[in-house]
PDB file of C-alpha atoms and ligand atoms in Angstrom:
ATOM      1  CA  MET L  33       0.031  -0.080   0.088  1.00 84.00           C
ATOM      2  CA  ARG L  34       2.798   2.478   0.846  1.00 97.00           C
ATOM      3  CA  LYS L  35       5.233   2.729  -1.981  1.00 98.00           C
ATOM      4  CA  PRO L  36       8.848   2.580  -0.497  1.00 98.00           C
ATOM      5  CA  VAL L  37      11.281   5.388  -0.840  1.00 98.00           C
ATOM      6  CA  ILE L  38      15.045   4.880  -1.159  1.00 98.00           C
ATOM      7  CA  ALA L  39      16.565   8.232  -0.889  1.00 98.00           C
ATOM      8  CA  GLY L  40      20.378   9.046  -1.022  1.00 98.00           C
ATOM      9  CA  ASN L  41      21.766  11.937   0.861  1.00 98.00           C
ATOM     10  CA  TRP L  42      25.056  13.055  -0.692  1.00 98.00           C
ATOM     11  CA  LYS L  43      25.755  15.505   1.972  1.00 98.00           C
ATOM     12  CA  MET L  44      28.688  17.905   1.172  1.00 98.00           C
ATOM     13  CA  TYR L  45      30.357  15.271  -1.135  1.00 98.00           C
ATOM     14  CA  LYS L  46      31.412  15.256  -4.705  1.00 98.00           C
ATOM     15  CA  LEU L  47      32.454  18.018  -7.136  1.00 98.00           C
ATOM     16  CA  LEU L  48      30.047  18.730  -9.961  1.00 98.00           C
ATOM     17  CA  SER L  49      31.680  16.374 -12.484  1.00 98.00           C
ATOM     18  CA  GLU L  50      31.754  13.507  -9.884  1.00 98.00           C
ATOM     19  CA  ALA L  51      28.208  14.117  -8.982  1.00 98.00           C
ATOM     20  CA  VAL L  52      27.008  13.852 -12.702  1.00 98.00           C
ATOM     21  CA  GLU L  53      29.191  10.739 -13.182  1.00 98.00           C
ATOM     22  CA  THR L  54      27.565   9.009 -10.261  1.00 98.00           C
ATOM     23  CA  ALA L  55      24.016  10.039 -11.123  1.00 98.00           C
ATOM     24  CA  LEU L  56      24.510   8.869 -14.862  1.00 98.00           C
ATOM     25  CA  ALA L  57      25.973   5.671 -13.669  1.00 98.00           C
ATOM     26  CA  MET L  58      22.894   5.111 -11.325  1.00 98.00           C
ATOM     27  CA  LYS L  59      20.426   5.716 -14.112  1.00 98.00           C
ATOM     28  CA  PRO L  60      20.533   2.264 -15.889  1.00 98.00           C
ATOM     29  CA  LEU L  61      21.084   0.479 -12.647  1.00 98.00           C
ATOM     30  CA  VAL L  62      17.816   1.558 -11.111  1.00 98.00           C
ATOM     31  CA  ALA L  63      15.810   1.912 -14.285  1.00 97.00           C
ATOM     32  CA  ASN L  64      13.565  -1.256 -13.496  1.00 96.00           C
ATOM     33  CA  ALA L  65      12.977  -0.207  -9.915  1.00 97.00           C
ATOM     34  CA  ASN L  66       9.221   0.201 -10.120  1.00 95.00           C
ATOM     35  CA  HIS L  67       8.559  -1.104  -6.591  1.00 97.00           C
ATOM     36  CA  CYS L  68      10.042   2.149  -4.979  1.00 98.00           C
ATOM     37  CA  GLU L  69      10.584   5.721  -5.499  1.00 98.00           C
ATOM     38  CA  VAL L  70      14.209   6.680  -6.068  1.00 98.00           C
ATOM     39  CA  VAL L  71      15.547   9.945  -4.765  1.00 98.00           C
ATOM     40  CA  ILE L  72      18.990  11.527  -4.582  1.00 98.00           C
ATOM     41  CA  ALA L  73      20.040  14.674  -2.821  1.00 99.00           C
ATOM     42  CA  PRO L  74      23.194  16.441  -4.128  1.00 98.00           C
ATOM     43  CA  VAL L  75      24.358  19.905  -2.796  1.00 98.00           C
ATOM     44  CA  PHE L  76      22.442  23.034  -3.821  1.00 98.00           C
ATOM     45  CA  VAL L  77      24.722  24.130  -6.515  1.00 98.00           C
ATOM     46  CA  HIS L  78      24.482  20.741  -8.442  1.00 98.00           C
ATOM     47  CA  LEU L  79      20.792  20.500  -8.338  1.00 98.00           C
ATOM     48  CA  LYS L  80      19.894  22.156 -11.664  1.00 98.00           C
ATOM     49  CA  THR L  81      22.692  20.169 -13.461  1.00 98.00           C
ATOM     50  CA  ILE L  82      21.746  16.794 -11.966  1.00 98.00           C
ATOM     51  CA  SER L  83      17.878  17.289 -12.514  1.00 98.00           C
ATOM     52  CA  ASP L  84      18.707  18.181 -16.205  1.00 98.00           C
ATOM     53  CA  ARG L  85      20.718  15.196 -16.671  1.00 98.00           C
ATOM     54  CA  LEU L  86      18.313  12.897 -14.966  1.00 98.00           C
ATOM     55  CA  GLU L  87      15.281  14.161 -16.865  1.00 97.00           C
ATOM     56  CA  GLY L  88      13.052  11.305 -18.108  1.00 96.00           C
ATOM     57  CA  SER L  89      14.586   8.883 -15.771  1.00 98.00           C
ATOM     58  CA  ASN L  90      13.002   7.387 -12.640  1.00 97.00           C
ATOM     59  CA  ILE L  91      15.384   9.118 -10.171  1.00 98.00           C
ATOM     60  CA  LYS L  92      14.015  12.245  -8.495  1.00 98.00           C
ATOM     61  CA  VAL L  93      16.047  15.068  -7.133  1.00 98.00           C
ATOM     62  CA  SER L  94      15.913  16.406  -3.608  1.00 99.00           C
ATOM     63  CA  ALA L  95      17.648  19.370  -1.880  1.00 98.00           C
ATOM     64  CA  GLN L  96      19.160  18.842   1.512  1.00 98.00           C
ATOM     65  CA  ASP L  97      17.670  21.813   3.163  1.00 98.00           C
ATOM     66  CA  CYS L  98      15.642  25.121   2.303  1.00 98.00           C
ATOM     67  CA  ALA L  99      14.942  28.495   3.770  1.00 98.00           C
ATOM     68  CA  PRO L 100      12.285  28.923   6.362  1.00 98.00           C
ATOM     69  CA  GLU L 101      11.014  31.995   4.453  1.00 96.00           C
ATOM     70  CA  ALA L 102       8.650  31.081   1.553  1.00 94.00           C
ATOM     71  CA  LYS L 103       8.906  34.480  -0.301  1.00 92.00           C
ATOM     72  CA  GLN L 104      11.695  35.933  -2.235  1.00 95.00           C
ATOM     73  CA  SER L 105      13.261  38.283   0.298  1.00 95.00           C
ATOM     74  CA  ALA L 106      16.480  39.786   1.712  1.00 97.00           C
ATOM     75  CA  ASN L 107      18.043  36.595   3.178  1.00 97.00           C
ATOM     76  CA  THR L 108      21.642  36.421   2.016  1.00 97.00           C
ATOM     77  CA  GLY L 109      22.933  32.868   1.598  1.00 97.00           C
ATOM     78  CA  GLU L 110      19.555  31.224   1.748  1.00 98.00           C
ATOM     79  CA  VAL L 111      17.551  29.211  -1.043  1.00 98.00           C
ATOM     80  CA  SER L 112      13.850  29.082  -0.895  1.00 98.00           C
ATOM     81  CA  ALA L 113      11.694  26.046  -1.550  1.00 98.00           C
ATOM     82  CA  GLU L 114      10.110  27.769  -4.734  1.00 98.00           C
ATOM     83  CA  MET L 115      13.735  28.130  -6.034  1.00 98.00           C
ATOM     84  CA  LEU L 116      14.287  24.427  -5.429  1.00 98.00           C
ATOM     85  CA  LYS L 117      11.188  23.559  -7.247  1.00 98.00           C
ATOM     86  CA  ASP L 118      12.124  25.835 -10.239  1.00 98.00           C
ATOM     87  CA  VAL L 119      15.405  23.864 -10.815  1.00 98.00           C
ATOM     88  CA  GLY L 120      13.923  20.635 -10.822  1.00 98.00           C
ATOM     89  CA  CYS L 121      13.672  19.261  -7.206  1.00 98.00           C
ATOM     90  CA  SER L 122      10.634  17.275  -6.144  1.00 98.00           C
ATOM     91  CA  HIS L 123      11.801  16.741  -2.476  1.00 98.00           C
ATOM     92  CA  VAL L 124      13.642  18.431   0.055  1.00 98.00           C
ATOM     93  CA  VAL L 125      15.189  16.980   3.321  1.00 98.00           C
ATOM     94  CA  ILE L 126      14.395  18.939   6.419  1.00 98.00           C
ATOM     95  CA  GLY L 127      16.005  18.864   9.921  1.00 98.00           C
ATOM     96  CA  HIS L 128      18.737  16.406   9.108  1.00 98.00           C
ATOM     97  CA  SER L 129      20.563  15.679  12.465  1.00 97.00           C
ATOM     98  CA  GLU L 130      23.752  17.287  11.029  1.00 97.00           C
ATOM     99  CA  ARG L 131      21.760  20.502  10.772  1.00 98.00           C
ATOM    100  CA  ARG L 132      20.180  20.081  14.007  1.00 97.00           C
ATOM    101  CA  GLN L 133      23.516  19.367  15.708  1.00 96.00           C
ATOM    102  CA  PHE L 134      25.886  21.834  13.957  1.00 97.00           C
ATOM    103  CA  TYR L 135      23.681  24.540  12.360  1.00 97.00           C
ATOM    104  CA  GLY L 136      21.273  25.358  15.214  1.00 96.00           C
ATOM    105  CA  GLU L 137      18.244  23.756  13.580  1.00 98.00           C
ATOM    106  CA  THR L 138      15.208  23.578  15.907  1.00 98.00           C
ATOM    107  CA  ASP L 139      11.821  21.897  15.754  1.00 98.00           C
ATOM    108  CA  GLU L 140      10.533  25.419  15.123  1.00 98.00           C
ATOM    109  CA  SER L 141      12.739  26.137  12.250  1.00 98.00           C
ATOM    110  CA  VAL L 142      12.058  22.620  10.891  1.00 98.00           C
ATOM    111  CA  ASN L 143       8.453  23.394  11.123  1.00 98.00           C
ATOM    112  CA  LYS L 144       8.776  26.601   9.173  1.00 98.00           C
ATOM    113  CA  LYS L 145      10.801  25.074   6.457  1.00 98.00           C
ATOM    114  CA  THR L 146       8.367  22.150   6.232  1.00 98.00           C
ATOM    115  CA  LYS L 147       5.515  24.588   5.685  1.00 98.00           C
ATOM    116  CA  SER L 148       7.702  26.491   2.949  1.00 98.00           C
ATOM    117  CA  ALA L 149       8.365  23.230   1.233  1.00 98.00           C
ATOM    118  CA  LEU L 150       4.771  22.260   1.087  1.00 98.00           C
ATOM    119  CA  SER L 151       3.627  25.752  -0.142  1.00 98.00           C
ATOM    120  CA  ALA L 152       6.122  25.297  -3.088  1.00 98.00           C
ATOM    121  CA  ASN L 153       4.730  21.765  -3.725  1.00 98.00           C
ATOM    122  CA  LEU L 154       7.807  19.926  -2.737  1.00 98.00           C
ATOM    123  CA  THR L 155       7.684  16.694  -0.702  1.00 98.00           C
ATOM    124  CA  ALA L 156       9.335  17.244   2.691  1.00 98.00           C
ATOM    125  CA  ILE L 157      11.492  14.486   4.031  1.00 98.00           C
ATOM    126  CA  VAL L 158      11.299  15.575   7.718  1.00 98.00           C
ATOM    127  CA  CYS L 159      14.064  13.908   9.852  1.00 98.00           C
ATOM    128  CA  VAL L 160      13.888  12.904  13.559  1.00 98.00           C
ATOM    129  CA  GLY L 161      16.078  10.863  15.819  1.00 98.00           C
ATOM    130  CA  GLU L 162      17.543  10.675  19.199  1.00 97.00           C
ATOM    131  CA  MET L 163      21.107  10.859  20.380  1.00 96.00           C
ATOM    132  CA  LEU L 164      22.970   7.980  21.872  1.00 94.00           C
ATOM    133  CA  GLY L 165      22.678   9.368  25.428  1.00 95.00           C
ATOM    134  CA  GLU L 166      18.928   9.928  25.089  1.00 96.00           C
ATOM    135  CA  ARG L 167      18.630   6.248  24.015  1.00 95.00           C
ATOM    136  CA  GLU L 168      20.679   4.890  26.832  1.00 93.00           C
ATOM    137  CA  SER L 169      18.780   6.896  29.411  1.00 96.00           C
ATOM    138  CA  GLY L 170      15.394   5.474  28.064  1.00 96.00           C
ATOM    139  CA  LYS L 171      14.355   8.824  26.573  1.00 97.00           C
ATOM    140  CA  ALA L 172      14.282   8.032  22.758  1.00 97.00           C
ATOM    141  CA  GLU L 173      10.595   7.840  22.351  1.00 98.00           C
ATOM    142  CA  GLU L 174      10.210  11.151  24.245  1.00 98.00           C
ATOM    143  CA  VAL L 175      12.664  12.943  22.175  1.00 98.00           C
ATOM    144  CA  VAL L 176      11.350  11.706  18.879  1.00 98.00           C
ATOM    145  CA  LYS L 177       7.756  12.456  19.896  1.00 98.00           C
ATOM    146  CA  THR L 178       8.764  16.014  20.714  1.00 98.00           C
ATOM    147  CA  GLN L 179      10.577  16.390  17.578  1.00 98.00           C
ATOM    148  CA  LEU L 180       7.484  15.195  15.580  1.00 98.00           C
ATOM    149  CA  LEU L 181       5.021  17.290  17.319  1.00 98.00           C
ATOM    150  CA  GLY L 182       7.142  20.443  16.938  1.00 98.00           C
ATOM    151  CA  SER L 183       8.265  19.730  13.390  1.00 98.00           C
ATOM    152  CA  LEU L 184       4.692  18.942  12.168  1.00 98.00           C
ATOM    153  CA  ASP L 185       2.800  21.426  14.262  1.00 98.00           C
ATOM    154  CA  GLY L 186      -0.045  22.965  12.273  1.00 98.00           C
ATOM    155  CA  LEU L 187       0.051  20.706   9.408  1.00 98.00           C
ATOM    156  CA  THR L 188      -3.341  19.636   8.014  1.00 98.00           C
ATOM    157  CA  VAL L 189      -4.316  16.154   6.888  1.00 97.00           C
ATOM    158  CA  SER L 190      -3.714  17.128   3.331  1.00 97.00           C
ATOM    159  CA  ASP L 191      -0.347  18.600   4.095  1.00 97.00           C
ATOM    160  CA  MET L 192       0.570  15.209   5.481  1.00 97.00           C
ATOM    161  CA  GLU L 193       0.125  13.713   2.065  1.00 92.00           C
ATOM    162  CA  ARG L 194       3.425  15.350   0.908  1.00 96.00           C
ATOM    163  CA  ILE L 195       5.388  14.486   4.045  1.00 98.00           C
ATOM    164  CA  ILE L 196       7.900  11.711   4.413  1.00 98.00           C
ATOM    165  CA  ILE L 197       9.327  10.985   7.816  1.00 98.00           C
ATOM    166  CA  ALA L 198      12.854   9.776   8.210  1.00 98.00           C
ATOM    167  CA  TYR L 199      13.866   8.152  11.527  1.00 98.00           C
ATOM    168  CA  GLU L 200      17.624   8.529  11.951  1.00 97.00           C
ATOM    169  CA  PRO L 201      19.099   7.542  15.334  1.00 97.00           C
ATOM    170  CA  VAL L 202      22.017   9.900  15.627  1.00 95.00           C
ATOM    171  CA  TRP L 203      24.199   7.128  17.010  1.00 94.00           C
ATOM    172  CA  ALA L 204      23.706   5.052  13.812  1.00 93.00           C
ATOM    173  CA  ILE L 205      24.646   7.880  11.261  1.00 92.00           C
ATOM    174  CA  GLY L 206      28.030   7.385   9.542  1.00 88.00           C
ATOM    175  CA  THR L 207      29.073   5.142  12.483  1.00 89.00           C
ATOM    176  CA  GLY L 208      28.635   1.723  10.936  1.00 86.00           C
ATOM    177  CA  LYS L 209      26.190   0.924  13.867  1.00 85.00           C
ATOM    178  CA  THR L 210      22.712   0.082  12.405  1.00 85.00           C
ATOM    179  CA  ALA L 211      19.727  -0.092  14.750  1.00 91.00           C
ATOM    180  CA  THR L 212      18.527  -3.699  14.629  1.00 95.00           C
ATOM    181  CA  PRO L 213      15.526  -4.146  12.415  1.00 96.00           C
ATOM    182  CA  LYS L 214      13.664  -4.785  15.755  1.00 97.00           C
ATOM    183  CA  GLN L 215      14.891  -1.417  17.418  1.00 96.00           C
ATOM    184  CA  ALA L 216      14.096   0.481  14.082  1.00 97.00           C
ATOM    185  CA  GLN L 217      10.497  -1.178  13.805  1.00 98.00           C
ATOM    186  CA  GLU L 218       9.771  -0.359  17.488  1.00 98.00           C
ATOM    187  CA  MET L 219      10.545   3.343  16.827  1.00 98.00           C
ATOM    188  CA  HIS L 220       8.754   3.285  13.489  1.00 98.00           C
ATOM    189  CA  GLY L 221       5.734   1.816  15.117  1.00 98.00           C
ATOM    190  CA  PHE L 222       5.842   4.335  17.833  1.00 98.00           C
ATOM    191  CA  ILE L 223       6.062   7.209  15.151  1.00 98.00           C
ATOM    192  CA  ARG L 224       3.079   5.808  13.264  1.00 98.00           C
ATOM    193  CA  GLN L 225       1.112   5.696  16.612  1.00 98.00           C
ATOM    194  CA  THR L 226       1.998   9.314  17.318  1.00 98.00           C
ATOM    195  CA  LEU L 227       0.945  10.247  13.711  1.00 98.00           C
ATOM    196  CA  THR L 228      -2.356   8.516  14.407  1.00 98.00           C
ATOM    197  CA  GLU L 229      -2.842  10.639  17.483  1.00 97.00           C
ATOM    198  CA  THR L 230      -2.125  13.844  15.626  1.00 97.00           C
ATOM    199  CA  HIS L 231      -3.611  13.271  12.221  1.00 97.00           C
ATOM    200  CA  GLY L 232      -5.880  10.094  12.536  1.00 98.00           C
ATOM    201  CA  LYS L 233      -5.229   6.455  11.380  1.00 98.00           C
ATOM    202  CA  GLU L 234      -6.234   6.931   7.724  1.00 97.00           C
ATOM    203  CA  THR L 235      -3.511   9.513   7.276  1.00 97.00           C
ATOM    204  CA  SER L 236      -0.848   7.845   9.460  1.00 98.00           C
ATOM    205  CA  ASP L 237      -1.333   4.604   7.603  1.00 98.00           C
ATOM    206  CA  LYS L 238      -0.284   6.374   4.408  1.00 98.00           C
ATOM    207  CA  ILE L 239       2.771   8.123   5.447  1.00 98.00           C
ATOM    208  CA  ARG L 240       6.183   6.672   4.521  1.00 98.00           C
ATOM    209  CA  ILE L 241       8.506   6.399   7.333  1.00 98.00           C
ATOM    210  CA  LEU L 242      12.191   5.773   6.325  1.00 98.00           C
ATOM    211  CA  TYR L 243      14.926   4.504   8.373  1.00 98.00           C
ATOM    212  CA  GLY L 244      18.368   6.093   8.113  1.00 97.00           C
ATOM    213  CA  GLY L 245      21.724   5.211   9.911  1.00 96.00           C
ATOM    214  CA  SER L 246      24.284   3.075   8.194  1.00 94.00           C
ATOM    215  CA  VAL L 247      21.963   1.393   5.746  1.00 97.00           C
ATOM    216  CA  LYS L 248      23.964  -0.824   3.223  1.00 97.00           C
ATOM    217  CA  PRO L 249      23.283  -3.407   0.692  1.00 98.00           C
ATOM    218  CA  GLU L 250      23.786  -6.054   3.437  1.00 97.00           C
ATOM    219  CA  ASN L 251      21.105  -4.897   5.972  1.00 96.00           C
ATOM    220  CA  ILE L 252      18.426  -3.295   3.748  1.00 98.00           C
ATOM    221  CA  LYS L 253      16.513  -6.478   3.116  1.00 98.00           C
ATOM    222  CA  ASP L 254      16.069  -7.267   6.907  1.00 97.00           C
ATOM    223  CA  LEU L 255      15.029  -3.600   7.567  1.00 97.00           C
ATOM    224  CA  MET L 256      12.503  -3.583   4.651  1.00 98.00           C
ATOM    225  CA  ALA L 257      10.997  -6.778   6.090  1.00 97.00           C
ATOM    226  CA  GLU L 258       9.586  -4.773   9.100  1.00 98.00           C
ATOM    227  CA  ALA L 259       5.979  -3.777   8.872  1.00 98.00           C
ATOM    228  CA  ASP L 260       6.592   0.065   9.414  1.00 98.00           C
ATOM    229  CA  ILE L 261       9.598   0.579   7.639  1.00 98.00           C
ATOM    230  CA  ASP L 262       8.892   1.982   4.246  1.00 98.00           C
ATOM    231  CA  GLY L 263      12.297   2.818   2.815  1.00 98.00           C
ATOM    232  CA  ALA L 264      15.636   4.249   3.681  1.00 98.00           C
ATOM    233  CA  LEU L 265      17.577   7.482   3.803  1.00 98.00           C
ATOM    234  CA  VAL L 266      21.075   6.482   2.912  1.00 98.00           C
ATOM    235  CA  GLY L 267      24.252   8.480   3.508  1.00 97.00           C
ATOM    236  CA  GLY L 268      27.608   6.868   2.792  1.00 97.00           C
ATOM    237  CA  ALA L 269      26.372   3.895   0.864  1.00 98.00           C
ATOM    238  CA  SER L 270      24.496   6.317  -1.609  1.00 98.00           C
ATOM    239  CA  LEU L 271      27.729   7.885  -2.840  1.00 98.00           C
ATOM    240  CA  GLU L 272      28.613   5.035  -5.143  1.00 98.00           C
ATOM    241  CA  ALA L 273      26.151   3.933  -7.902  1.00 98.00           C
ATOM    242  CA  GLU L 274      26.718   0.234  -7.312  1.00 98.00           C
ATOM    243  CA  SER L 275      26.087   0.144  -3.571  1.00 98.00           C
ATOM    244  CA  PHE L 276      23.035   2.615  -3.882  1.00 98.00           C
ATOM    245  CA  SER L 277      21.461   0.590  -6.682  1.00 98.00           C
ATOM    246  CA  LYS L 278      21.697  -2.573  -4.619  1.00 98.00           C
ATOM    247  CA  ILE L 279      19.918  -1.002  -1.901  1.00 98.00           C
ATOM    248  CA  VAL L 280      17.243   0.422  -4.322  1.00 98.00           C
ATOM    249  CA  ASN L 281      16.943  -3.256  -5.735  1.00 98.00           C
ATOM    250  CA  PHE L 282      16.494  -4.688  -2.264  1.00 97.00           C
ATOM    251  CA  ASN L 283      13.678  -6.868  -3.499  1.00 93.00           C
ATOM    252  CA  GLY L 284      15.928  -8.640  -6.184  1.00 85.00           C
TER     253      GLY L 284
HETATM  254  C1  PEP Y  15      22.281  10.286   6.587  1.00 74.46           C
HETATM  255  O1  PEP Y  15      23.196  11.043   6.306  1.00 74.46           O
HETATM  256  O2  PEP Y  15      21.203  10.441   6.619  1.00 74.46           O
HETATM  257  C2  PEP Y  15      22.729   8.812   6.896  1.00 74.46           C
HETATM  258  C3  PEP Y  15      21.871   8.084   7.438  1.00 74.46           C
HETATM  259  O3  PEP Y  15      24.133   8.533   6.844  1.00 74.46           O
HETATM  260  P1  PEP Y  15      24.708   7.113   6.812  1.00 74.46           P
HETATM  261  O4  PEP Y  15      23.914   6.118   5.869  1.00 74.46           O
HETATM  262  O5  PEP Y  15      26.177   7.185   6.294  1.00 74.46           O
HETATM  263  O6  PEP Y  15      24.796   6.567   8.185  1.00 74.46           O
END
């Protein structure tokens, strides 16, 4: 019922020529992947070139962030959701833990950015996830619930149709430590329960919840076998066409 999403977050990696080379190498490798949506998220300055080069393919292009302000305005250094749409993006990642940790992103700014993304007709991939200490002290669910409520505050049921949630435990990002499928499923189930409380069961049943944190070709199949895991947000393993395509083709 929920079409899986496999999204690659390229973070601040690759020069333009390398990004084009990887994107073009991915094209044939994922061309038959009708079972899922395939998304890659290069840096801002590569978005137009990559989306042009991927035109007609089944790979969608996402930005890694957007401005909280929706309107064209005096905000030096920012890029609006409308501008992302204009250069060919269909998605935008919002509230990635690296932005929360290192760039002062808060649930309030994530909420504003999410609303901007929706107003520009982009699909927002909203990231949540606890730190290691929070998990160890038994606060993981409380932290994730607070992030969800703050990040999605004021969104209507129809807004939720263009929201994807990415659960990324911070302790599993880039560390090689993956949450076990059981740990991930427990949190995904909790997230869906929280979304049922806020927006009703019919809506929460439709929302894709992605897992992120050291996803690799070797562990994707077990993660995807869980009831509430609807795809993956992949960092390191999305940087090479071959490993990313193996993750995309998890059903093979
Ligand atoms: C990420 O950057 O969102 C991520 C999950 O990274 P990695 O797959 O490298 O852990």
